[in-house]
Short mmCIF file of the C-alpha atoms (twelve columns), coordinates in Angstrom:
data_MODEL
# 
_entry.id   MODEL 
# 
loop_
_atom_site.group_PDB 
_atom_site.id 
_atom_site.type_symbol 
_atom_site.label_atom_id 
_atom_site.label_alt_id 
_atom_site.label_comp_id 
_atom_site.label_asym_id 
_atom_site.label_seq_id 
_atom_site.Cartn_x 
_atom_site.Cartn_y 
_atom_site.Cartn_z 
_atom_site.pdbx_PDB_model_num 
ATOM 1  C CA . MET A 1  2.423   -2.880 -9.399  1 
ATOM 2  C CA . VAL A 2  5.246   -0.802 -10.892 1 
ATOM 3  C CA . GLU A 3  5.166   -2.965 -14.003 1 
ATOM 4  C CA . LYS A 4  1.426   -2.359 -14.412 1 
ATOM 5  C CA . LEU A 5  1.961   1.390  -14.056 1 
ATOM 6  C CA . LYS A 6  4.592   1.222  -16.794 1 
ATOM 7  C CA . GLN A 7  2.050   -0.600 -18.967 1 
ATOM 8  C CA . VAL A 8  -0.437  2.210  -18.315 1 
ATOM 9  C CA . LYS A 9  2.100   4.763  -19.565 1 
ATOM 10 C CA . ILE A 10 2.641   2.712  -22.726 1 
ATOM 11 C CA . LEU A 11 -1.104  2.460  -23.338 1 
ATOM 12 C CA . ILE A 12 -1.460  6.224  -22.938 1 
ATOM 13 C CA . ASP A 13 1.402   6.813  -25.375 1 
ATOM 14 C CA . GLU A 14 -0.297  4.451  -27.828 1 
ATOM 15 C CA . ASN A 15 -3.528  6.476  -27.501 1 
ATOM 16 C CA . LYS A 16 -5.451  3.638  -25.849 1 
ATOM 17 C CA . PRO A 17 -7.165  5.437  -22.957 1 
ATOM 18 C CA . GLU A 18 -9.869  2.821  -22.333 1 
ATOM 19 C CA . GLU A 19 -7.308  0.051  -21.890 1 
ATOM 20 C CA . ALA A 20 -5.238  2.338  -19.643 1 
ATOM 21 C CA . LYS A 21 -8.294  3.100  -17.494 1 
ATOM 22 C CA . ALA A 22 -9.081  -0.607 -17.169 1 
ATOM 23 C CA . LEU A 23 -5.547  -1.320 -16.003 1 
ATOM 24 C CA . ILE A 24 -5.697  1.570  -13.531 1 
ATOM 25 C CA . ASP A 25 -8.938  0.107  -12.154 1 
ATOM 26 C CA . GLU A 26 -7.125  -3.233 -11.668 1 
ATOM 27 C CA . ILE A 27 -4.332  -1.477 -9.770  1 
ATOM 28 C CA . ILE A 28 -6.830  0.363  -7.557  1 
ATOM 29 C CA . ALA A 29 -8.696  -2.868 -6.816  1 
ATOM 30 C CA . ALA A 30 -5.443  -4.582 -5.821  1 
ATOM 31 C CA . THR A 31 -4.346  -1.733 -3.537  1 
ATOM 32 C CA . PRO A 32 -5.184  -2.230 0.152   1 
ATOM 33 C CA . GLN A 33 -7.640  0.360  1.392   1 
ATOM 34 C CA . PRO A 34 -7.122  2.080  4.759   1 
ATOM 35 C CA . ALA A 35 -9.091  0.624  7.641   1 
ATOM 36 C CA . GLY A 36 -11.796 2.626  9.354   1 
ATOM 37 C CA . ASP A 37 -14.325 5.157  8.258   1 
ATOM 38 C CA . GLU A 38 -13.069 7.585  5.610   1 
ATOM 39 C CA . GLN A 39 -15.364 10.293 6.963   1 
ATOM 40 C CA . GLU A 40 -13.955 9.874  10.457  1 
ATOM 41 C CA . ASN A 41 -11.119 12.399 10.015  1 
ATOM 42 C CA . SER A 42 -12.632 14.542 7.281   1 
ATOM 43 C CA . GLU A 43 -13.927 17.224 9.643   1 
ATOM 44 C CA . VAL A 44 -10.617 18.224 11.201  1 
ATOM 45 C CA . PRO A 45 -10.720 21.976 11.905  1 
ATOM 46 C CA . LEU A 46 -8.096  24.248 10.411  1 
ATOM 47 C CA . PRO A 47 -5.748  26.087 12.766  1 
ATOM 48 C CA . GLY A 48 -7.700  28.765 14.614  1 
ATOM 49 C CA . GLN A 49 -11.102 27.244 13.777  1 
ATOM 50 C CA . GLY A 50 -11.396 24.605 16.468  1 
ATOM 51 C CA . SER A 51 -12.671 24.815 20.019  1 
ATOM 52 C CA . ASN A 52 -9.462  23.381 21.552  1 
ATOM 53 C CA . PHE A 53 -8.099  26.523 23.153  1 
# 
């Protein structure tokens, strides 16, 4: 994955943003996603805003 990220930097330096974006999409697709519902922990109250006194 590090090698692909280095390739992305080279593509950006060579002013090839579309190729860089395609490679980034490949990296994202190959990255394991966290298990569970993403919305599950999105509603965590800030300190002082919860009902857990």
